[in-house]
Coordinates of C-alpha atoms and ligand atoms in Angstrom, one line a residue:
X335 CA 106.7 72.5 86.2
X336 CA 105.5 75.6 84.5
X337 CA 104.8 74.6 81.0
X338 CA 103.8 77.3 78.5
X339 CA 101.4 75.7 76.1
X340 CA 98.5 77.0 73.9
X341 CA 95.3 75.3 73.0
X342 CA 96.1 75.9 69.4
X343 CA 98.7 77.9 67.5
X344 CA 96.8 80.6 65.6
X345 CA 94.2 82.1 67.9
X346 CA 93.8 80.0 71.0
X347 CA 90.4 80.3 72.7
X348 CA 89.8 78.9 76.1
X349 CA 86.3 77.8 77.1
X350 CA 86.0 77.2 80.8
X351 CA 83.3 74.7 81.8
X352 CA 81.7 71.9 79.7
X353 CA 78.1 72.4 80.6
X354 CA 75.4 73.6 78.2
X355 CA 77.2 77.0 78.0
X356 CA 80.6 75.7 77.1
X357 CA 79.4 73.1 74.7
X358 CA 77.1 75.5 73.0
X359 CA 80.0 77.9 72.5
X360 CA 82.2 75.1 71.1
X361 CA 79.6 74.2 68.5
X362 CA 79.1 77.8 67.4
X363 CA 82.8 78.2 67.1
X364 CA 83.0 75.1 64.9
X365 CA 80.1 76.4 62.8
X366 CA 82.0 79.6 62.3
X367 CA 85.0 77.7 61.1
X368 CA 87.1 78.3 64.3
X369 CA 88.8 75.2 65.6
X370 CA 91.4 76.7 67.8
X371 CA 89.6 76.2 71.1
X372 CA 90.0 74.1 74.2
X373 CA 87.3 73.3 76.7
X374 CA 88.6 73.1 80.3
X375 CA 86.4 71.1 82.6
X376 CA 87.4 70.5 86.2
X377 CA 85.2 67.3 86.5
X378 CA 85.8 64.0 84.8
X379 CA 82.9 64.3 82.4
X380 CA 80.9 67.0 80.6
X381 CA 77.4 68.0 81.6
X382 CA 77.6 70.5 84.5
X383 CA 74.3 70.5 86.3
X384 CA 73.0 67.4 84.5
X385 CA 76.1 65.4 85.4
X386 CA 76.0 66.4 89.0
X387 CA 72.3 66.3 89.8
X388 CA 71.4 62.6 89.7
X389 CA 69.1 62.5 92.7
X390 CA 65.9 60.5 92.3
X391 CA 63.4 62.6 90.4
X392 CA 65.9 65.0 89.1
X393 CA 64.4 66.6 86.0
X394 CA 64.2 70.0 84.3
X395 CA 61.2 72.2 85.2
X396 CA 61.4 73.8 81.7
X397 CA 60.0 71.9 78.8
X398 CA 62.6 69.9 76.9
X399 CA 61.7 71.4 73.5
X400 CA 62.9 74.7 74.9
X401 CA 65.5 73.3 77.2
X402 CA 67.8 72.1 74.4
X403 CA 69.9 74.1 71.9
X404 CA 67.8 75.7 69.1
X405 CA 70.6 74.7 66.8
X406 CA 70.5 71.0 68.0
X407 CA 66.8 70.2 68.2
X408 CA 65.9 66.8 69.6
X409 CA 62.8 65.1 68.4
X410 CA 63.3 62.1 70.7
X411 CA 62.7 63.6 74.1
X412 CA 60.8 60.9 76.0
X413 CA 58.6 63.4 77.8
X414 CA 57.6 67.0 78.0
X415 CA 59.9 67.6 81.0
X416 CA 62.9 65.4 80.6
X417 CA 64.7 63.8 83.5
X418 CA 68.3 64.6 84.3
X419 CA 69.8 61.5 82.8
X420 CA 68.1 62.2 79.5
X421 CA 69.4 65.7 79.3
X422 CA 72.9 64.4 80.1
X423 CA 72.5 61.8 77.3
X424 CA 71.5 64.6 75.0
X425 CA 74.6 66.6 75.9
X426 CA 76.8 63.5 75.5
X427 CA 75.2 62.9 72.1
X428 CA 75.8 66.5 71.0
X429 CA 79.5 66.2 72.1
X430 CA 79.9 63.0 70.0
X431 CA 78.1 64.5 67.0
X432 CA 80.4 67.5 66.9
X433 CA 83.5 65.5 67.8
X434 CA 84.2 67.8 70.7
X435 CA 86.2 65.2 72.7
X436 CA 89.4 66.2 71.0
X437 CA 88.9 69.8 72.2
X438 CA 88.1 68.7 75.8
X439 CA 90.4 68.7 78.7
X440 CA 88.6 67.0 81.5
X441 CA 89.9 66.9 85.2
X442 CA 91.5 70.2 84.5
X443 CA 90.6 73.0 86.8
X444 CA 91.6 76.6 86.0
X445 CA 92.7 78.3 89.2
X446 CA 94.1 81.6 88.0
X447 CA 93.9 84.0 85.1
X448 CA 96.0 87.0 84.2
X449 CA 95.7 89.3 81.2
X450 CA 98.8 90.7 79.4
X451 CA 98.1 94.0 77.6
X452 CA 101.2 93.8 75.4
X453 CA 100.1 90.6 73.7
X454 CA 96.4 90.9 74.3
X455 CA 96.3 87.4 75.8
X456 CA 95.3 85.6 78.9
X457 CA 97.5 83.3 80.9
X458 CA 95.4 80.6 82.6
X459 CA 96.9 78.4 85.3
X460 CA 95.5 74.9 86.0
X461 CA 95.5 73.3 89.3
X462 CA 98.5 71.2 88.2
X463 CA 100.5 74.4 87.8
X464 CA 100.5 74.3 84.0
X465 CA 100.0 77.6 82.2
X466 CA 97.9 78.0 79.1
X467 CA 97.7 81.0 76.8
X468 CA 94.4 82.1 75.3
X469 CA 93.5 85.2 73.2
X470 CA 89.9 84.9 74.3
X471 CA 88.3 83.3 77.4
X472 CA 84.7 82.3 77.4
X473 CA 83.7 81.4 81.0
X474 CA 80.8 79.1 81.3
X475 CA 81.4 77.9 84.9
X476 CA 77.7 78.0 86.0
X477 CA 76.1 79.8 88.9
X478 CA 74.6 76.9 90.9
X479 CA 77.4 74.4 91.2
X480 CA 78.8 74.0 94.7
X481 CA 76.4 72.6 97.3
X482 CA 75.6 74.8 100.2
X483 CA 75.3 72.6 103.3
X484 CA 73.2 74.2 106.1
X485 CA 75.0 75.6 109.1
X486 CA 73.3 73.4 111.7
X487 CA 74.6 72.8 115.2
X488 CA 75.8 69.3 115.9
X489 CA 75.9 68.1 112.3
X490 CA 79.2 66.4 112.8
X491 CA 77.7 64.3 115.6
X492 CA 75.1 62.6 113.4
X493 CA 75.8 58.9 113.1
X494 CA 73.8 58.2 109.9
X495 CA 74.3 59.1 106.3
X496 CA 74.3 62.7 105.1
X497 CA 74.4 63.8 101.5
X498 CA 73.3 66.8 99.3
X499 CA 70.9 66.4 96.4
X500 CA 73.7 67.4 94.0
X501 CA 76.0 64.7 95.5
X502 CA 73.6 61.9 95.8
X503 CA 75.0 58.8 97.4
X504 CA 73.7 56.0 95.1
X505 CA 75.4 53.4 97.2
X506 CA 73.1 54.1 100.1
X507 CA 69.8 52.4 99.8
X508 CA 67.0 54.5 101.3
X509 CA 64.5 51.7 101.2
X510 CA 62.9 51.0 104.5
X511 CA 64.8 53.7 106.3
X512 CA 63.8 56.8 108.2
X513 CA 64.9 59.8 106.2
X514 CA 64.9 63.5 106.6
X515 CA 64.9 66.0 103.8
X516 CA 65.9 69.5 104.7
X517 CA 64.6 72.2 102.4
X518 CA 61.5 72.6 100.2
X519 CA 63.0 74.3 97.1
X520 CA 63.2 73.2 93.4
X521 CA 65.3 70.1 94.2
X522 CA 63.2 69.0 97.2
X523 CA 60.0 69.0 95.3
X524 CA 61.5 66.5 92.9
X525 CA 63.3 64.3 95.3
X526 CA 60.5 64.0 98.0
X527 CA 57.9 62.3 95.8
X528 CA 60.5 60.1 94.3
X529 CA 61.6 58.5 97.6
X530 CA 58.4 58.8 99.6
X531 CA 57.1 55.4 98.6
X532 CA 60.4 53.6 99.3
X533 CA 61.3 54.9 102.7
X534 CA 59.7 53.8 106.0
X535 CA 59.3 57.4 107.2
X536 CA 60.1 60.7 105.5
X537 CA 60.3 63.9 107.5
X538 CA 60.4 67.0 105.4
X539 CA 61.9 70.0 107.2
X540 CA 60.3 73.2 105.8
X541 CA 61.6 76.6 106.7
X542 CA 59.7 78.7 104.1
X543 CA 56.8 77.2 102.1
X544 CA 56.9 78.0 98.4
X545 CA 54.4 78.5 95.7
X546 CA 53.9 75.3 93.7
X547 CA 52.1 75.2 90.3
X548 CA 50.8 72.2 88.3
X549 CA 53.3 70.5 86.0
X550 CA 51.9 69.8 82.5
X551 CA 54.2 66.8 82.0
X552 CA 53.4 63.9 79.7
X553 CA 55.2 61.1 77.9
X554 CA 55.8 61.6 74.2
X555 CA 54.5 58.5 72.3
X556 CA 56.7 56.9 69.7
X557 CA 54.4 58.3 67.1
X558 CA 54.9 61.8 68.4
X559 CA 58.6 61.4 68.3
X560 CA 58.5 60.1 64.7
X561 CA 56.3 63.0 63.8
X562 CA 58.8 65.5 65.2
X563 CA 61.7 63.7 63.5
X564 CA 59.9 63.8 60.2
X565 CA 58.7 67.3 60.4
X566 CA 61.4 69.5 62.0
X567 CA 59.2 72.5 61.5
X568 CA 56.6 71.0 63.9
X569 CA 59.4 70.7 66.5
X570 CA 60.4 74.3 66.0
X571 CA 56.7 75.3 66.3
X572 CA 56.4 73.3 69.6
X573 CA 59.6 75.0 70.9
X574 CA 58.3 78.4 69.9
X575 CA 54.9 77.8 71.4
X576 CA 56.3 76.7 74.8
X577 CA 58.8 79.6 74.8
X578 CA 56.0 82.1 73.9
X579 CA 53.8 80.8 76.7
X580 CA 56.6 81.3 79.2
X581 CA 57.1 84.8 78.1
X582 CA 53.4 85.5 78.1
X583 CA 53.2 84.4 81.7
X584 CA 56.5 86.1 82.5
X585 CA 55.1 89.4 84.0
X586 CA 53.1 87.3 86.5
X587 CA 56.4 85.7 87.7
X588 CA 58.8 88.7 87.6
X589 CA 56.8 91.9 88.0
X590 CA 56.0 93.4 91.4
X591 CA 52.4 93.7 90.4
X592 CA 50.2 92.3 93.2
X593 CA 47.1 92.0 91.0
X594 CA 49.1 89.8 88.6
X595 CA 50.6 87.9 91.5
X596 CA 47.2 87.3 92.9
X597 CA 46.3 85.3 89.8
X598 CA 49.3 83.0 90.2
X599 CA 48.6 82.7 94.0
X600 CA 45.0 81.7 93.3
X601 CA 46.0 79.1 90.9
X602 CA 48.6 77.7 93.3
X603 CA 46.0 77.6 96.2
X604 CA 43.6 75.6 94.0
X605 CA 46.4 73.2 93.3
X606 CA 47.1 72.9 97.0
X607 CA 43.5 72.3 97.9
X608 CA 43.4 69.5 95.2
X609 CA 46.5 67.9 96.5
X610 CA 46.4 67.9 100.3
X611 CA 43.2 66.8 102.2
X612 CA 44.3 67.7 105.7
X613 CA 43.5 71.4 106.4
X614 CA 46.0 71.9 109.2
X615 CA 48.8 70.6 106.9
X616 CA 47.5 72.7 104.0
X617 CA 47.8 75.8 106.1
X618 CA 51.4 75.1 106.9
X619 CA 52.1 74.9 103.2
X620 CA 50.8 78.3 102.3
X621 CA 53.5 80.8 101.4
X622 CA 53.5 84.2 103.0
X623 CA 55.5 86.0 100.3
X624 CA 54.4 87.3 96.9
X625 CA 54.1 84.9 94.0
X626 CA 57.4 84.9 92.0
X627 CA 59.5 86.4 94.8
X628 CA 61.2 83.0 95.1
X629 CA 61.4 80.6 92.2
X630 CA 58.0 79.2 91.4
X631 CA 58.0 75.4 91.8
X632 CA 56.3 73.0 89.4
X633 CA 55.1 69.7 90.7
X634 CA 52.0 67.5 90.6
X635 CA 53.1 65.2 93.3
X636 CA 55.1 67.1 95.9
X637 CA 52.3 68.5 98.0
X638 CA 50.3 65.3 97.5
X639 CA 53.0 63.5 99.5
X640 CA 51.8 65.1 102.7
X641 CA 48.7 63.0 102.4
X642 CA 50.8 59.9 102.8
X643 CA 50.9 58.3 106.2
X644 CA 54.7 57.9 106.2
X645 CA 55.4 61.5 105.3
X646 CA 55.5 64.3 107.8
X647 CA 55.8 68.0 107.3
X648 CA 58.0 69.5 110.0
X649 CA 57.8 73.2 110.3
X650 CA 59.3 73.8 113.8
X651 CA 62.8 75.2 113.3
X652 CA 65.7 72.9 113.5
X653 CA 67.5 73.4 116.8
X654 CA 70.3 70.8 116.6
X655 CA 71.4 67.7 114.9
X656 CA 72.1 64.8 117.3
X657 CA 73.7 61.5 116.8
X658 CA 70.3 59.8 116.1
X659 CA 68.4 62.5 114.4
X660 CA 67.2 66.1 114.2
X661 CA 65.9 68.0 117.2
X662 CA 63.4 70.8 116.6
X663 CA 62.6 73.9 118.7
X664 CA 59.6 72.2 120.3
X665 CA 62.1 69.7 121.9
X666 CA 61.1 66.8 119.7
X667 CA 63.8 64.5 118.4
X668 CA 63.0 63.2 114.9
X669 CA 65.1 60.1 114.7
X670 CA 66.4 59.4 111.2
X671 CA 68.9 57.1 109.5
X672 CA 69.8 59.5 106.7
X673 CA 69.6 63.3 106.1
X674 CA 69.2 64.6 102.5
X675 CA 70.3 68.2 102.2
X676 CA 68.1 69.8 99.6
X677 CA 69.5 73.2 100.7
X678 CA 70.6 74.6 97.4
X679 CA 73.9 76.0 96.3
X680 CA 76.4 78.7 97.2
X681 CA 75.7 81.1 94.4
X682 CA 78.7 81.5 92.2
X683 CA 77.4 84.5 90.4
X684 CA 78.5 86.9 93.1
X685 CA 82.2 86.5 92.8
X686 CA 85.0 85.5 90.4
X687 CA 85.3 81.7 90.2
X688 CA 89.1 82.0 90.8
X689 CA 91.5 85.0 90.9
X690 CA 91.2 86.9 87.7
X691 CA 93.6 89.8 87.0
X692 CA 92.8 92.1 84.1
X693 CA 94.4 95.3 82.7
X694 CA 96.9 96.9 85.1
X695 CA 96.6 94.0 87.5
X696 CA 92.9 94.9 88.3
X697 CA 91.3 92.1 90.3
X698 CA 87.8 90.9 89.3
X699 CA 86.7 90.3 92.9
X700 CA 87.8 93.9 93.8
X701 CA 85.9 95.3 90.7
X702 CA 82.9 93.3 92.1
X703 CA 83.3 94.2 95.7
X704 CA 79.9 96.0 95.7
X705 CA 78.3 93.2 93.7
X706 CA 78.9 91.4 90.4
X707 CA 78.2 93.6 87.4
X708 CA 79.0 93.2 83.7
X709 CA 78.0 94.8 80.5
X710 CA 74.9 92.9 79.3
X711 CA 76.0 90.3 81.9
X712 CA 79.0 89.2 79.7
X713 CA 81.8 91.8 79.5
X714 CA 83.5 93.5 82.5
X715 CA 85.5 96.7 81.9
X716 CA 89.2 96.2 82.5
X717 CA 89.0 92.5 81.6
X718 CA 89.3 92.4 77.9
X719 CA 88.6 89.5 75.6
X720 CA 86.8 87.7 78.5
X721 CA 83.2 86.7 78.0
X722 CA 81.0 85.4 80.8
X723 CA 78.1 83.1 80.0
X724 CA 75.3 83.2 82.5
X725 CA 77.1 86.1 84.3
X726 CA 75.6 88.8 86.5
X727 CA 71.9 89.6 85.9
X728 CA 71.3 87.2 83.1
X729 CA 69.3 84.5 85.0
X730 CA 65.6 84.0 84.1
X731 CA 62.9 83.4 86.6
X732 CA 60.3 82.5 84.0
X733 CA 61.7 80.8 80.9
X734 CA 64.6 78.7 79.6
X735 CA 68.0 79.8 80.6
X736 CA 69.2 78.6 77.2
X737 CA 67.5 81.5 75.4
X738 CA 69.9 83.8 77.3
X739 CA 72.9 81.5 76.9
X740 CA 72.5 81.3 73.1
X741 CA 72.2 85.1 72.8
X742 CA 75.5 85.4 74.8
X743 CA 77.3 82.8 72.7
X744 CA 76.3 84.7 69.6
X745 CA 77.6 88.0 71.1
X746 CA 80.9 86.5 72.2
X747 CA 81.3 85.0 68.7
X748 CA 80.9 88.5 67.2
X749 CA 83.7 89.8 69.4
X750 CA 85.9 86.9 68.5
X751 CA 85.3 87.4 64.8
X752 CA 86.1 91.1 65.1
X753 CA 89.4 90.3 66.9
X754 CA 90.3 87.9 64.2
X755 CA 89.2 89.9 61.2
X756 CA 90.8 93.1 62.3
X757 CA 93.8 91.5 63.9
X758 CA 93.1 93.4 67.2
X759 CA 95.0 92.9 70.4
X760 CA 91.9 93.3 72.6
X761 CA 88.5 94.8 73.0
X762 CA 87.6 96.1 76.4
X763 CA 84.1 97.4 77.2
X764 CA 84.1 101.1 78.3
X765 CA 83.4 101.7 82.0
X766 CA 80.9 104.4 81.2
X767 CA 78.9 102.1 78.9
X768 CA 79.0 99.3 81.6
X769 CA 77.9 101.7 84.3
X770 CA 75.0 103.2 82.3
X771 CA 73.8 99.7 81.4
X772 CA 73.8 98.6 85.1
X773 CA 72.2 101.8 86.4
X774 CA 69.4 101.2 84.0
X775 CA 69.1 97.6 85.0
X776 CA 69.0 98.3 88.7
X777 CA 66.3 101.0 88.1
X778 CA 64.2 98.4 86.4
X779 CA 65.0 95.9 89.2
X780 CA 62.9 98.1 91.5
X781 CA 59.8 97.1 89.6
X782 CA 60.5 93.4 90.0
X783 CA 59.0 91.1 92.6
X784 CA 62.3 89.6 93.8
X785 CA 62.9 92.4 96.3
X786 CA 59.4 92.4 97.7
X787 CA 60.4 90.8 101.0
X788 CA 61.5 87.2 100.7
X789 CA 64.9 85.5 101.0
X790 CA 66.3 83.7 98.0
X791 CA 69.5 82.9 96.3
X792 CA 68.6 85.6 93.8
X793 CA 69.7 88.2 96.4
X794 CA 73.1 88.9 97.8
X795 CA 73.7 89.5 101.5
X796 CA 73.0 93.3 101.0
X797 CA 69.7 92.5 99.4
X798 CA 70.8 93.5 95.9
X799 CA 69.9 91.4 92.9
X800 CA 72.9 90.6 90.7
X801 CA 71.5 87.3 89.5
X802 CA 68.3 87.8 87.4
X803 CA 67.5 89.8 84.3
X804 CA 64.7 92.2 85.0
X805 CA 62.6 91.6 81.9
X806 CA 61.7 89.3 79.0
X807 CA 64.1 86.9 77.4
X808 CA 63.3 88.2 73.9
X809 CA 64.2 91.7 75.0
X810 CA 67.5 90.5 76.4
X811 CA 68.2 88.6 73.1
X812 CA 67.4 91.7 71.1
X813 CA 69.6 93.9 73.3
X814 CA 72.6 91.6 72.9
X815 CA 72.1 91.0 69.2
X816 CA 74.8 93.3 68.0
X817 CA 78.4 93.7 69.2
X818 CA 78.9 97.5 68.9
X819 CA 82.6 98.5 68.5
X820 CA 81.7 102.0 69.8
X821 CA 81.0 100.6 73.2
X822 CA 84.5 99.2 73.4
X823 CA 88.0 100.5 73.8
X824 CA 90.0 98.8 71.0
X825 CA 93.7 98.0 71.0
X826 CA 95.3 97.3 67.7
Ligands
NAP1822 P1 66.9 76.4 96.9 O1 65.9 76.8 95.9 O2 67.9 77.4 97.3 O3 66.2 75.8 98.1 C1 66.9 75.5 99.3 C2 65.9 75.0 100.3 O4 66.6 74.6 101.5 C3 64.9 76.1 100.7 O5 63.7 75.6 101.0 C4 65.6 76.7 102.0 O6 64.7 77.3 102.9 C5 66.1 75.4 102.6 N1 67.2 75.6 103.6 C6 68.4 76.1 103.3 N2 69.2 76.2 104.4 C7 68.4 75.7 105.4 C8 68.5 75.5 106.8 N3 69.7 75.8 107.4 N4 67.5 75.0 107.5 C9 66.4 74.7 106.9 N5 66.1 74.8 105.6 C10 67.1 75.3 104.9 O7 67.8 75.2 96.4 P2 67.4 74.1 95.3 O8 66.1 73.5 95.6 O9 68.5 73.1 95.2 O10 67.3 74.9 94.0 C11 68.3 75.9 93.7 C12 68.0 76.3 92.3 O11 68.5 75.3 91.4 C13 66.6 76.6 91.9 O12 66.1 77.8 92.2 C14 66.7 76.4 90.4 O13 67.2 77.6 89.8 C15 67.7 75.3 90.3 N6 67.0 74.0 90.1 C16 66.4 73.9 89.0 C17 65.7 72.7 88.8 C18 65.0 72.5 87.5 O14 64.2 71.7 87.4 N7 65.3 73.3 86.4 C19 65.7 71.7 89.7 C20 66.4 71.9 90.9 C21 67.0 73.1 91.1 P3 64.4 78.9 102.7 O15 63.5 79.0 101.6 O16 63.8 79.3 104.0 O17 65.7 79.6 102.5

């Protein structure tokens, strides 16, 4: 039955997704005195990435003091780089503290959105067929959500257990088994060292070696935690210091500047030499692309695993999966009991998460047929009162994603306040403003390392980068600081 409901009577706001982005938006709305919002979450619990990624070793490779809301600092992080479960606990705690449960609609997937110009409102349809009206939509659906299984011949014939890192099968005990891990990206470098000592044999299938840097991780003592709790300024300073360091090293990670890259490459090579004693294995682990082109990995124990007797680095391309294992191009059959797919995600940034129809029936996927673009990564012309968090070209390669997310939440909040204060029907970013912004962005993109000749999830099929922001986080935050009415078409 088509039930017309609204999240709240006065000015319904729909937040889609209950990960960091959606929860952060909810908190800032509450702080602004706006309570008329609902968070729609397709899963059964909040948390996004940190709910889904529970594989052994899952952790954030950004220091926790920066990878937490600036407005919800946490003095109790147990270590410099918190594990996944602790980040999820933090988010659950924040949800309880702000009493967000009453605003949450779990197990509710939005499958369609249409804008009505006459009323300046969106009609969202859930997978149950229910329709919900919202004056503003804040979309925080995330970019790296749906696992991308590899397209390998014969996969269906494998008799053992297969699962993706983001869908870890905790009921399957890997202890004493022969296990394959496919992929050597950010997830693999965490899972491989965590299972290497339990399994009988671990075969790591590497297609492209990646640059790995040391991880300055450490436990926080009880004394340190008490200190941060007692002196919030010290926690702020720690956050600022870690953030400033990431920005300082940013150009080495994002600029196409071979001399700068060489510094990172040298550091990584020293790390490799210290970690792997076998020269032949070491050589197979040396990347052939420029530092920063793919995401830099951080680990003190991934490379070291290849010194273990029960861990093998397999670099011959996978030819076929057979019932008992994986056959490589040299004709060898690597017999395994389980295959762990550390093969990444289908990148959700490139397309609309579901059919979205804006003014005049304009379809978001058609507007994005040549690649996803948005003004400052948040607003798309023709789709008024719709704000995307972590939208096109807002991903960082060098620092905490939350610096960007918080800037976006603050921007969306300004738009919401304007709509409310002036009783507007809608605000729609001007096409010329959006085009100018993106032309400038893509001009800057040419100076970035991501297009220097490697394959990564940063790039779409045509080689364009609609994922990352070509610059510093502080600069993005500065650019998005003010919602300027002159850049918008305004309907009263
Ligand atoms: P990823 O970086 O996309 O890595 C996927 C790996 O699988 C790559 O090594 C890739 O090889 C390999 N692969 C894919 N298809 C394959 C195939 N058919 N045959 C053989 N190898 C194949 O994925 P991810 O490691 O899950 O990380 C994705 C992103 O999630 C990261 O870039 C990061 O943004 C985020 N992440 C963050 C953290 C964190 O600590 N903050 C942790 C995990 C993930 P190629 O390189 O040759 O394509």
